[in-house]
Structure formats: structure tokens, C-alpha cells
mmCIF file of C-alpha atoms and ligand atoms in Angstrom:
data_model
loop_
_atom_site.group_PDB
_atom_site.id
_atom_site.type_symbol
_atom_site.label_atom_id
_atom_site.label_comp_id
_atom_site.label_asym_id
_atom_site.label_seq_id
_atom_site.Cartn_x
_atom_site.Cartn_y
_atom_site.Cartn_z
ATOM 1 C CA MET Y 805 3.851 2.896 -14.659
ATOM 2 C CA THR Y 806 1.156 0.451 -13.473
ATOM 3 C CA LEU Y 807 -0.234 -1.648 -16.215
ATOM 4 C CA LEU Y 808 -2.437 -3.957 -14.015
ATOM 5 C CA ARG Y 809 -3.904 -3.653 -10.558
ATOM 6 C CA PHE Y 810 -5.829 -6.130 -8.581
ATOM 7 C CA ASP Y 811 -7.549 -4.408 -5.795
ATOM 8 C CA ARG Y 812 -8.989 -6.908 -3.115
ATOM 9 C CA VAL Y 813 -10.205 -9.231 -5.833
ATOM 10 C CA GLY Y 814 -12.545 -12.115 -4.975
ATOM 11 C CA LYS Y 815 -14.027 -14.686 -7.292
ATOM 12 C CA ARG Y 816 -16.759 -17.157 -6.260
ATOM 13 C CA TYR Y 817 -18.045 -19.361 -8.981
ATOM 14 C CA ALA Y 818 -21.698 -20.198 -9.423
ATOM 15 C CA SER Y 819 -20.966 -23.676 -7.778
ATOM 16 C CA GLY Y 820 -20.218 -21.623 -4.568
ATOM 17 C CA ARG Y 821 -16.442 -22.271 -4.905
ATOM 18 C CA GLU Y 822 -14.312 -19.324 -3.752
ATOM 19 C CA ALA Y 823 -11.416 -19.522 -6.163
ATOM 20 C CA LEU Y 824 -9.717 -16.129 -5.239
ATOM 21 C CA SER Y 825 -10.205 -13.946 -2.089
ATOM 22 C CA GLU Y 826 -8.826 -10.487 -1.282
ATOM 23 C CA VAL Y 827 -6.239 -10.576 -3.909
ATOM 24 C CA SER Y 828 -4.175 -7.304 -4.372
ATOM 25 C CA PHE Y 829 -1.100 -6.676 -6.478
ATOM 26 C CA GLU Y 830 0.271 -4.492 -9.165
ATOM 27 C CA LEU Y 831 2.097 -5.289 -12.393
ATOM 28 C CA ALA Y 832 4.170 -2.645 -14.029
ATOM 29 C CA GLU Y 833 4.414 -1.853 -17.729
ATOM 30 C CA GLY Y 834 7.313 -3.890 -18.971
ATOM 31 C CA GLU Y 835 7.327 -6.206 -16.091
ATOM 32 C CA MET Y 836 7.478 -10.105 -16.129
ATOM 33 C CA ALA Y 837 6.073 -12.122 -13.227
ATOM 34 C CA PHE Y 838 4.890 -15.597 -12.438
ATOM 35 C CA VAL Y 839 1.923 -16.822 -10.608
ATOM 36 C CA THR Y 840 2.256 -20.173 -8.700
ATOM 37 C CA GLY Y 841 0.430 -22.230 -6.322
ATOM 38 C CA HIS Y 842 -0.903 -25.868 -5.983
ATOM 39 C CA SER Y 843 -3.425 -27.214 -8.462
ATOM 40 C CA GLY Y 844 -6.732 -25.439 -7.661
ATOM 41 C CA ALA Y 845 -5.053 -22.397 -5.929
ATOM 42 C CA GLY Y 846 -6.702 -20.000 -8.404
ATOM 43 C CA LYS Y 847 -4.002 -19.298 -11.029
ATOM 44 C CA SER Y 848 -6.214 -19.842 -14.071
ATOM 45 C CA THR Y 849 -9.007 -17.939 -12.511
ATOM 46 C CA LEU Y 850 -6.715 -15.063 -11.949
ATOM 47 C CA LEU Y 851 -5.662 -14.952 -15.587
ATOM 48 C CA LYS Y 852 -9.111 -15.408 -16.735
ATOM 49 C CA LEU Y 853 -10.225 -12.232 -14.806
ATOM 50 C CA ILE Y 854 -7.676 -10.220 -16.779
ATOM 51 C CA HIS Y 855 -8.911 -11.499 -20.155
ATOM 52 C CA LEU Y 856 -12.524 -11.191 -18.978
ATOM 53 C CA THR Y 857 -13.249 -14.753 -19.535
ATOM 54 C CA GLU Y 858 -14.535 -14.606 -15.961
ATOM 55 C CA VAL Y 859 -15.501 -11.504 -13.950
ATOM 56 C CA PRO Y 860 -14.802 -10.856 -10.283
ATOM 57 C CA THR Y 861 -17.413 -11.027 -7.538
ATOM 58 C CA ARG Y 862 -15.526 -8.582 -5.264
ATOM 59 C CA GLY Y 863 -12.992 -5.913 -5.578
ATOM 60 C CA ALA Y 864 -11.701 -4.357 -8.940
ATOM 61 C CA VAL Y 865 -9.268 -5.213 -11.681
ATOM 62 C CA LEU Y 866 -7.778 -2.207 -13.501
ATOM 63 C CA PHE Y 867 -5.984 -2.365 -16.731
ATOM 64 C CA GLY Y 868 -4.192 1.130 -17.276
ATOM 65 C CA GLU Y 869 -6.950 3.407 -16.689
ATOM 66 C CA ARG Y 870 -9.710 0.956 -17.414
ATOM 67 C CA ASN Y 871 -11.805 -0.702 -14.620
ATOM 68 C CA LEU Y 872 -12.619 -3.978 -16.209
ATOM 69 C CA ALA Y 873 -15.899 -4.331 -14.329
ATOM 70 C CA ARG Y 874 -17.437 -1.453 -16.301
ATOM 71 C CA LEU Y 875 -16.699 -2.880 -19.710
ATOM 72 C CA ARG Y 876 -19.428 -4.261 -21.964
ATOM 73 C CA GLY Y 877 -20.070 -5.462 -25.324
ATOM 74 C CA ARG Y 878 -17.662 -4.110 -27.855
ATOM 75 C CA LYS Y 879 -15.356 -2.608 -25.108
ATOM 76 C CA VAL Y 880 -14.690 -6.193 -23.907
ATOM 77 C CA ALA Y 881 -13.591 -7.272 -27.425
ATOM 78 C CA LEU Y 882 -11.338 -4.034 -27.572
ATOM 79 C CA HIS Y 883 -9.786 -4.759 -24.261
ATOM 80 C CA ARG Y 884 -8.991 -8.348 -25.323
ATOM 81 C CA ARG Y 885 -7.057 -7.015 -28.304
ATOM 82 C CA GLU Y 886 -4.513 -5.701 -25.754
ATOM 83 C CA ILE Y 887 -3.939 -9.141 -24.209
ATOM 84 C CA GLY Y 888 -2.364 -12.081 -25.805
ATOM 85 C CA VAL Y 889 -3.103 -15.476 -24.383
ATOM 86 C CA VAL Y 890 -0.934 -18.658 -24.540
ATOM 87 C CA PHE Y 891 -2.342 -21.946 -23.633
ATOM 88 C CA GLN Y 892 -0.725 -25.115 -22.509
ATOM 89 C CA ASP Y 893 -2.241 -27.109 -25.403
ATOM 90 C CA HIS Y 894 -1.605 -24.279 -27.890
ATOM 91 C CA ARG Y 895 -5.148 -24.949 -29.508
ATOM 92 C CA LEU Y 896 -3.914 -24.695 -33.044
ATOM 93 C CA LEU Y 897 -6.402 -25.514 -35.862
ATOM 94 C CA ALA Y 898 -5.028 -28.671 -37.475
ATOM 95 C CA ASP Y 899 -6.185 -28.074 -41.010
ATOM 96 C CA ARG Y 900 -4.993 -24.568 -41.320
ATOM 97 C CA SER Y 901 -1.392 -23.640 -42.159
ATOM 98 C CA ILE Y 902 0.914 -22.120 -39.538
ATOM 99 C CA ALA Y 903 0.495 -18.668 -41.088
ATOM 100 C CA ASP Y 904 -3.335 -19.016 -41.153
ATOM 101 C CA ASN Y 905 -3.342 -19.991 -37.481
ATOM 102 C CA VAL Y 906 -1.263 -16.979 -36.583
ATOM 103 C CA ALA Y 907 -3.431 -14.809 -38.791
ATOM 104 C CA LEU Y 908 -6.603 -15.622 -37.139
ATOM 105 C CA PRO Y 909 -6.789 -12.998 -34.554
ATOM 106 C CA LEU Y 910 -6.208 -10.287 -37.109
ATOM 107 C CA ILE Y 911 -8.575 -11.858 -39.748
ATOM 108 C CA LEU Y 912 -11.307 -11.736 -36.937
ATOM 109 C CA ARG Y 913 -10.432 -8.100 -36.459
ATOM 110 C CA GLY Y 914 -10.994 -7.233 -40.226
ATOM 111 C CA LEU Y 915 -7.410 -5.998 -40.908
ATOM 112 C CA PRO Y 916 -6.489 -5.839 -44.725
ATOM 113 C CA ARG Y 917 -4.862 -8.896 -46.142
ATOM 114 C CA ALA Y 918 -1.358 -7.219 -46.762
ATOM 115 C CA ALA Y 919 -1.135 -5.830 -43.198
ATOM 116 C CA ILE Y 920 -1.990 -9.304 -41.909
ATOM 117 C CA ALA Y 921 0.697 -11.193 -44.107
ATOM 118 C CA LYS Y 922 3.335 -8.595 -42.791
ATOM 119 C CA ARG Y 923 2.431 -8.943 -39.228
ATOM 120 C CA VAL Y 924 2.199 -12.688 -39.416
ATOM 121 C CA ARG Y 925 5.626 -13.039 -40.982
ATOM 122 C CA HIS Y 926 6.997 -10.719 -38.258
ATOM 123 C CA ALA Y 927 5.400 -12.595 -35.360
ATOM 124 C CA LEU Y 928 6.738 -15.922 -36.815
ATOM 125 C CA GLU Y 929 10.184 -14.496 -37.205
ATOM 126 C CA GLN Y 930 10.056 -13.318 -33.459
ATOM 127 C CA VAL Y 931 9.543 -16.913 -32.546
ATOM 128 C CA GLY Y 932 12.161 -18.422 -34.971
ATOM 129 C CA LEU Y 933 9.607 -19.926 -37.326
ATOM 130 C CA GLY Y 934 9.876 -17.591 -40.173
ATOM 131 C CA ASP Y 935 10.481 -20.385 -42.599
ATOM 132 C CA ARG Y 936 7.586 -22.466 -41.514
ATOM 133 C CA GLU Y 937 4.610 -20.308 -42.812
ATOM 134 C CA ARG Y 938 3.166 -23.117 -45.253
ATOM 135 C CA ALA Y 939 3.572 -25.911 -42.838
ATOM 136 C CA LEU Y 940 0.663 -27.693 -40.993
ATOM 137 C CA PRO Y 941 0.717 -27.936 -37.244
ATOM 138 C CA VAL Y 942 1.222 -31.667 -37.467
ATOM 139 C CA GLN Y 943 4.504 -30.992 -39.290
ATOM 140 C CA LEU Y 944 5.962 -29.351 -36.432
ATOM 141 C CA SER Y 945 7.438 -30.558 -33.114
ATOM 142 C CA ALA Y 946 5.767 -29.867 -29.802
ATOM 143 C CA GLY Y 947 8.038 -27.079 -29.055
ATOM 144 C CA GLU Y 948 7.425 -25.456 -32.426
ATOM 145 C CA GLN Y 949 3.762 -25.714 -32.042
ATOM 146 C CA GLN Y 950 3.894 -23.972 -28.731
ATOM 147 C CA ARG Y 951 6.017 -21.206 -30.458
ATOM 148 C CA VAL Y 952 3.389 -20.909 -33.020
ATOM 149 C CA GLY Y 953 0.780 -20.548 -30.121
ATOM 150 C CA ILE Y 954 3.028 -17.732 -28.832
ATOM 151 C CA ALA Y 955 3.378 -16.089 -32.199
ATOM 152 C CA ARG Y 956 -0.488 -16.128 -32.518
ATOM 153 C CA ALA Y 957 -0.639 -14.326 -29.065
ATOM 154 C CA LEU Y 958 1.835 -11.796 -30.132
ATOM 155 C CA VAL Y 959 0.626 -10.988 -33.518
ATOM 156 C CA GLY Y 960 -1.940 -8.335 -32.397
ATOM 157 C CA GLU Y 961 1.029 -6.545 -30.639
ATOM 158 C CA PRO Y 962 -0.586 -6.841 -26.990
ATOM 159 C CA ARG Y 963 0.390 -4.744 -24.027
ATOM 160 C CA LEU Y 964 0.147 -7.911 -21.750
ATOM 161 C CA LEU Y 965 0.866 -11.463 -22.650
ATOM 162 C CA LEU Y 966 -0.832 -14.067 -20.383
ATOM 163 C CA ALA Y 967 0.396 -17.714 -20.590
ATOM 164 C CA ASP Y 968 -1.264 -20.698 -18.536
ATOM 165 C CA GLU Y 969 1.363 -23.360 -17.839
ATOM 166 C CA PRO Y 970 2.971 -22.702 -21.304
ATOM 167 C CA THR Y 971 5.656 -25.410 -20.875
ATOM 168 C CA GLY Y 972 3.509 -27.952 -19.057
ATOM 169 C CA ASN Y 973 3.713 -30.406 -21.941
ATOM 170 C CA LEU Y 974 7.300 -29.905 -22.835
ATOM 171 C CA ASP Y 975 10.515 -31.469 -21.827
ATOM 172 C CA PRO Y 976 12.991 -29.274 -19.847
ATOM 173 C CA THR Y 977 15.063 -28.124 -22.848
ATOM 174 C CA LEU Y 978 12.085 -27.102 -24.874
ATOM 175 C CA ALA Y 979 10.564 -25.368 -21.746
ATOM 176 C CA ALA Y 980 13.691 -23.351 -21.504
ATOM 177 C CA GLU Y 981 13.592 -22.393 -25.149
ATOM 178 C CA ILE Y 982 9.971 -21.179 -24.665
ATOM 179 C CA LEU Y 983 10.740 -19.275 -21.564
ATOM 180 C CA ALA Y 984 13.773 -17.474 -23.224
ATOM 181 C CA LEU Y 985 11.348 -16.197 -25.998
ATOM 182 C CA LEU Y 986 8.928 -14.973 -23.325
ATOM 183 C CA GLU Y 987 11.731 -13.308 -21.370
ATOM 184 C CA ALA Y 988 12.769 -11.204 -24.301
ATOM 185 C CA LEU Y 989 9.106 -9.660 -24.643
ATOM 186 C CA PRO Y 990 9.258 -6.955 -21.804
ATOM 187 C CA ALA Y 991 12.224 -5.252 -23.631
ATOM 188 C CA ARG Y 992 9.819 -5.038 -26.603
ATOM 189 C CA GLY Y 993 7.169 -3.434 -24.582
ATOM 190 C CA THR Y 994 5.093 -6.283 -23.718
ATOM 191 C CA SER Y 995 4.514 -7.222 -20.031
ATOM 192 C CA VAL Y 996 4.188 -10.888 -19.185
ATOM 193 C CA LEU Y 997 2.277 -12.864 -16.532
ATOM 194 C CA ILE Y 998 2.774 -16.565 -16.375
ATOM 195 C CA ALA Y 999 0.797 -19.206 -14.348
ATOM 196 C CA SER Y 1000 3.119 -22.173 -13.625
ATOM 197 C CA HIS Y 1001 3.521 -24.694 -10.888
ATOM 198 C CA ASP Y 1002 7.016 -25.742 -12.112
ATOM 199 C CA LEU Y 1003 8.996 -24.761 -9.156
ATOM 200 C CA ALA Y 1004 12.397 -25.622 -10.661
ATOM 201 C CA LEU Y 1005 11.718 -23.525 -13.563
ATOM 202 C CA LEU Y 1006 10.692 -20.605 -11.376
ATOM 203 C CA LYS Y 1007 14.005 -20.841 -9.535
ATOM 204 C CA ARG Y 1008 15.844 -20.803 -12.793
ATOM 205 C CA MET Y 1009 14.054 -17.829 -14.205
ATOM 206 C CA ARG Y 1010 14.704 -15.508 -11.358
ATOM 207 C CA LYS Y 1011 11.491 -13.294 -11.866
ATOM 208 C CA ARG Y 1012 8.948 -11.998 -9.440
ATOM 209 C CA VAL Y 1013 6.693 -14.824 -8.225
ATOM 210 C CA LEU Y 1014 3.157 -14.243 -6.784
ATOM 211 C CA VAL Y 1015 2.196 -17.231 -4.680
ATOM 212 C CA LEU Y 1016 -1.540 -18.281 -4.414
ATOM 213 C CA ASP Y 1017 -2.705 -20.698 -1.781
ATOM 214 C CA HIS Y 1018 -6.428 -21.593 -1.781
ATOM 215 C CA GLY Y 1019 -7.244 -18.365 -3.540
ATOM 216 C CA ARG Y 1020 -5.305 -16.123 -1.297
ATOM 217 C CA LEU Y 1021 -2.089 -14.272 -2.342
ATOM 218 C CA VAL Y 1022 0.292 -15.374 0.381
ATOM 219 C CA ASP Y 1023 3.662 -14.283 -1.001
ATOM 220 C CA ASP Y 1024 5.022 -11.755 -3.502
ATOM 221 C CA ILE Y 1025 8.757 -12.880 -3.920
ATOM 222 C CA ALA Y 1026 11.267 -10.485 -5.596
ATOM 223 C CA PRO Y 1027 13.873 -11.947 -8.015
ATOM 224 C CA GLU Y 1028 16.610 -11.321 -5.709
ATOM 225 C CA ASP Y 1029 14.976 -13.337 -2.882
ATOM 226 C CA LEU Y 1030 14.129 -16.316 -4.991
ATOM 227 C CA ALA Y 1031 17.315 -18.340 -4.383
ATOM 228 C CA ALA Y 1032 16.081 -18.880 -0.795
HETATM 229 P P1 ADP B 2509 -5.251 -23.552 -10.864
HETATM 230 O O1 ADP B 2509 -5.194 -22.775 -12.169
HETATM 231 O O2 ADP B 2509 -4.412 -22.977 -9.770
HETATM 232 O O3 ADP B 2509 -5.264 -24.829 -10.772
HETATM 233 P P2 ADP B 2509 -8.137 -22.510 -11.000
HETATM 234 O O4 ADP B 2509 -8.207 -21.142 -11.066
HETATM 235 O O5 ADP B 2509 -8.230 -23.410 -12.102
HETATM 236 O O6 ADP B 2509 -6.902 -23.007 -10.204
HETATM 237 O O7 ADP B 2509 -9.322 -23.045 -9.981
HETATM 238 C C1 ADP B 2509 -9.391 -22.543 -8.767
HETATM 239 C C2 ADP B 2509 -10.596 -23.338 -7.984
HETATM 240 O O8 ADP B 2509 -11.699 -22.683 -8.544
HETATM 241 C C3 ADP B 2509 -10.532 -24.753 -7.945
HETATM 242 O O9 ADP B 2509 -11.206 -25.207 -6.814
HETATM 243 C C4 ADP B 2509 -11.422 -25.059 -9.204
HETATM 244 O O10 ADP B 2509 -11.999 -26.479 -9.035
HETATM 245 C C5 ADP B 2509 -12.407 -24.017 -9.131
HETATM 246 N N1 ADP B 2509 -13.006 -23.600 -10.515
HETATM 247 C C6 ADP B 2509 -12.334 -23.224 -11.564
HETATM 248 N N2 ADP B 2509 -13.043 -22.946 -12.645
HETATM 249 C C7 ADP B 2509 -14.363 -23.212 -12.126
HETATM 250 C C8 ADP B 2509 -15.572 -23.058 -12.793
HETATM 251 N N3 ADP B 2509 -15.825 -22.674 -14.107
HETATM 252 N N4 ADP B 2509 -16.731 -23.322 -12.083
HETATM 253 C C9 ADP B 2509 -16.678 -23.705 -10.681
HETATM 254 N N5 ADP B 2509 -15.377 -23.856 -10.142
HETATM 255 C C10 ADP B 2509 -14.298 -23.566 -10.815
HETATM 256 P P1 ADP B 2510 -7.169 -25.102 -15.951
HETATM 257 O O1 ADP B 2510 -6.976 -25.094 -14.542
HETATM 258 O O2 ADP B 2510 -5.897 -24.891 -16.854
HETATM 259 O O3 ADP B 2510 -8.226 -23.953 -16.296
HETATM 260 P P2 ADP B 2510 -8.832 -27.161 -15.666
HETATM 261 O O4 ADP B 2510 -8.946 -28.629 -16.277
HETATM 262 O O5 ADP B 2510 -8.681 -27.156 -14.366
HETATM 263 O O6 ADP B 2510 -7.853 -26.441 -16.305
HETATM 264 O O7 ADP B 2510 -10.255 -26.610 -16.171
HETATM 265 C C1 ADP B 2510 -10.873 -26.720 -17.353
HETATM 266 C C2 ADP B 2510 -12.021 -25.809 -17.405
HETATM 267 O O8 ADP B 2510 -13.050 -26.318 -16.663
HETATM 268 C C3 ADP B 2510 -11.789 -24.387 -17.187
HETATM 269 O O9 ADP B 2510 -12.522 -23.574 -18.070
HETATM 270 C C4 ADP B 2510 -12.196 -23.944 -15.817
HETATM 271 O O10 ADP B 2510 -12.815 -22.911 -15.547
HETATM 272 C C5 ADP B 2510 -13.346 -25.231 -15.767
HETATM 273 N N1 ADP B 2510 -13.396 -25.829 -14.294
HETATM 274 C C6 ADP B 2510 -12.441 -26.200 -13.576
HETATM 275 N N2 ADP B 2510 -12.813 -26.640 -12.454
HETATM 276 C C7 ADP B 2510 -14.071 -26.535 -12.394
HETATM 277 C C8 ADP B 2510 -15.146 -27.009 -11.539
HETATM 278 N N3 ADP B 2510 -14.869 -27.464 -10.257
HETATM 279 N N4 ADP B 2510 -16.460 -26.790 -11.962
HETATM 280 C C9 ADP B 2510 -16.608 -26.315 -12.979
HETATM 281 N N5 ADP B 2510 -15.802 -26.035 -14.055
HETATM 282 C C10 ADP B 2510 -14.465 -26.065 -13.612
#
């Protein structure tokens, strides 16, 4: 089953900059893939079109049966619930506990307290931080903070997890830990799309790699062809 489809997508910013052009690809349900390319190649823009932080100027982005160009208002919010986002700088609230940070998306959604507590505990256990609920972000290491960011992205049980350079600030050992966590998601029913310019990491991961160059999709490399 296809989860995500880009059909000849173009994005031109108001500045006139063409960030993406004629980009077409599909991501299957339960697939994990990377998007790579030089700085400014259009990786972040591609992820933003899926999360509807930006809208395409040409072509169509389809999520399941949904044409994202047609969504307005509340339907945009409902769409975003199906997508978890992990940022490089994790963006945790410094004055809130780990549990409160992870709970935030569910609080915004108006879920009952008990349901929130249960799902927060589950998400933190999933990233190996079940015992740090009451800690503040500053009391955690960089790798642990990034894991909290992942728990927050997973707590809403998204169909797709987007991560923009999720290992950018981490040393190689911590980066490998984070990737191992993300790698386990497809088996649990969450597809994963990761923007990364870390070539060494891409080679180690042996996953599909979409290559952007100046906004064009110039390669779509299958895992078995990655060694070359
Ligand atoms: P990457 O994530 O691969 O570094 P981006 O998607 O961030 O690439 O950027 C692609 C191109 O679009 C770059 O030239 C960038 O400067 C430009 N760009 C990104 N966001 C905006 C914006 N909000 N307004 C204008 N230009 C932008
Ligand atoms: P990233 O590539 O991870 O999004 P950047 O530092 O390139 O990080 O961009 C930070 C923010 O500035 C983003 O929201 C992006 O859309 C915006 N941005 C990037 N390039 C430009 C640009 N040339 N003009 C205006 N906004 C930009």
C-alpha cells in the first residue's frame, strides 16, 4: 500500500527561489527511507510539504487517499495528527518535565488526563526513558533529549514519522542509538522519512535513499545498491 505520493511536485518560495521541481516518488506503508542532498537541495522543504508547513506551487502531494492541496482549516490539523515530526534541535520546553513535554501534543488535542498519562508512559518506554518522566530536559544528556523529541513525535501514534537531520548535533555513537530507535518503527506500523546529509550514516543504514540536487530528485537508490 502506498502511504505517500509526490506527483511532479514543485515549490517556489515567495522570494522566487525554486526549492523543488518535478519531484515524484512514492513511499509505501511501513517503509523507511532517507532524503539526502547538499545544503539547500530542498530536503527540509520536501518534509514541510508533507506536514503542510508549506504548500506546493505545482503538482500534488497525496497522503493515503488524501490530496493535501485540498485540505483547509480543521482538516489540516487532523492531517498533522497522523504525522510525527522530529527536529534536529528537539525543541523541548525547558521549564516542563519530560512527561509534560511528551504529553503536549495530546493536551492540545484535548485527550482525557488518564489516557494521556498512559500514552506518555508508553512512548517514553519505547525510547528507553521510562524512568525519567519527572526529570527536566536540562538534566538529560543530548542523546536522551533527542529521544524525548522522538517520544513526543510518537505519542500521537502517527502513520508517518518525519525527521529533519535528527542526528545532526550528536556524536556517532549517539547518532547510531537514535537511528536504531527509528529503524524499529516500521515494524510497529509507522513509516519513516529522514532528511540527512550524513553520507557515512546513510551507507551504514542500508535503507532506500532519495537524492535531491538543487531541488530535483536525481536518484532513488535501493538498499541493496547502496554499497556502491
Ligand atoms: P535543505 O533542507 O536541503 O538544506 P531547504 O529545503 O531548507 O534545503 O532549502 C531549499 C532552498 O529553498 C534553499 O535555497 C533555501 O534557501 C530556500 N528556502 C528554504 N526555505 C525558504 C523560505 N521560507 N523562503 C525562501 N527560500 C527558502
Ligand atoms: P532547515 O534547512 O533545517 O529548515 P534553515 O536554517 O535553512 O534550516 O532554515 C530555518 C528557517 O528559515 C526555515 O523555516 C526555512 O524555511 C527558512 N529559510 C531557509 N532559507 C531561507 C531563505 N533563503 N529565505 C527565507 N527563509 C528561509
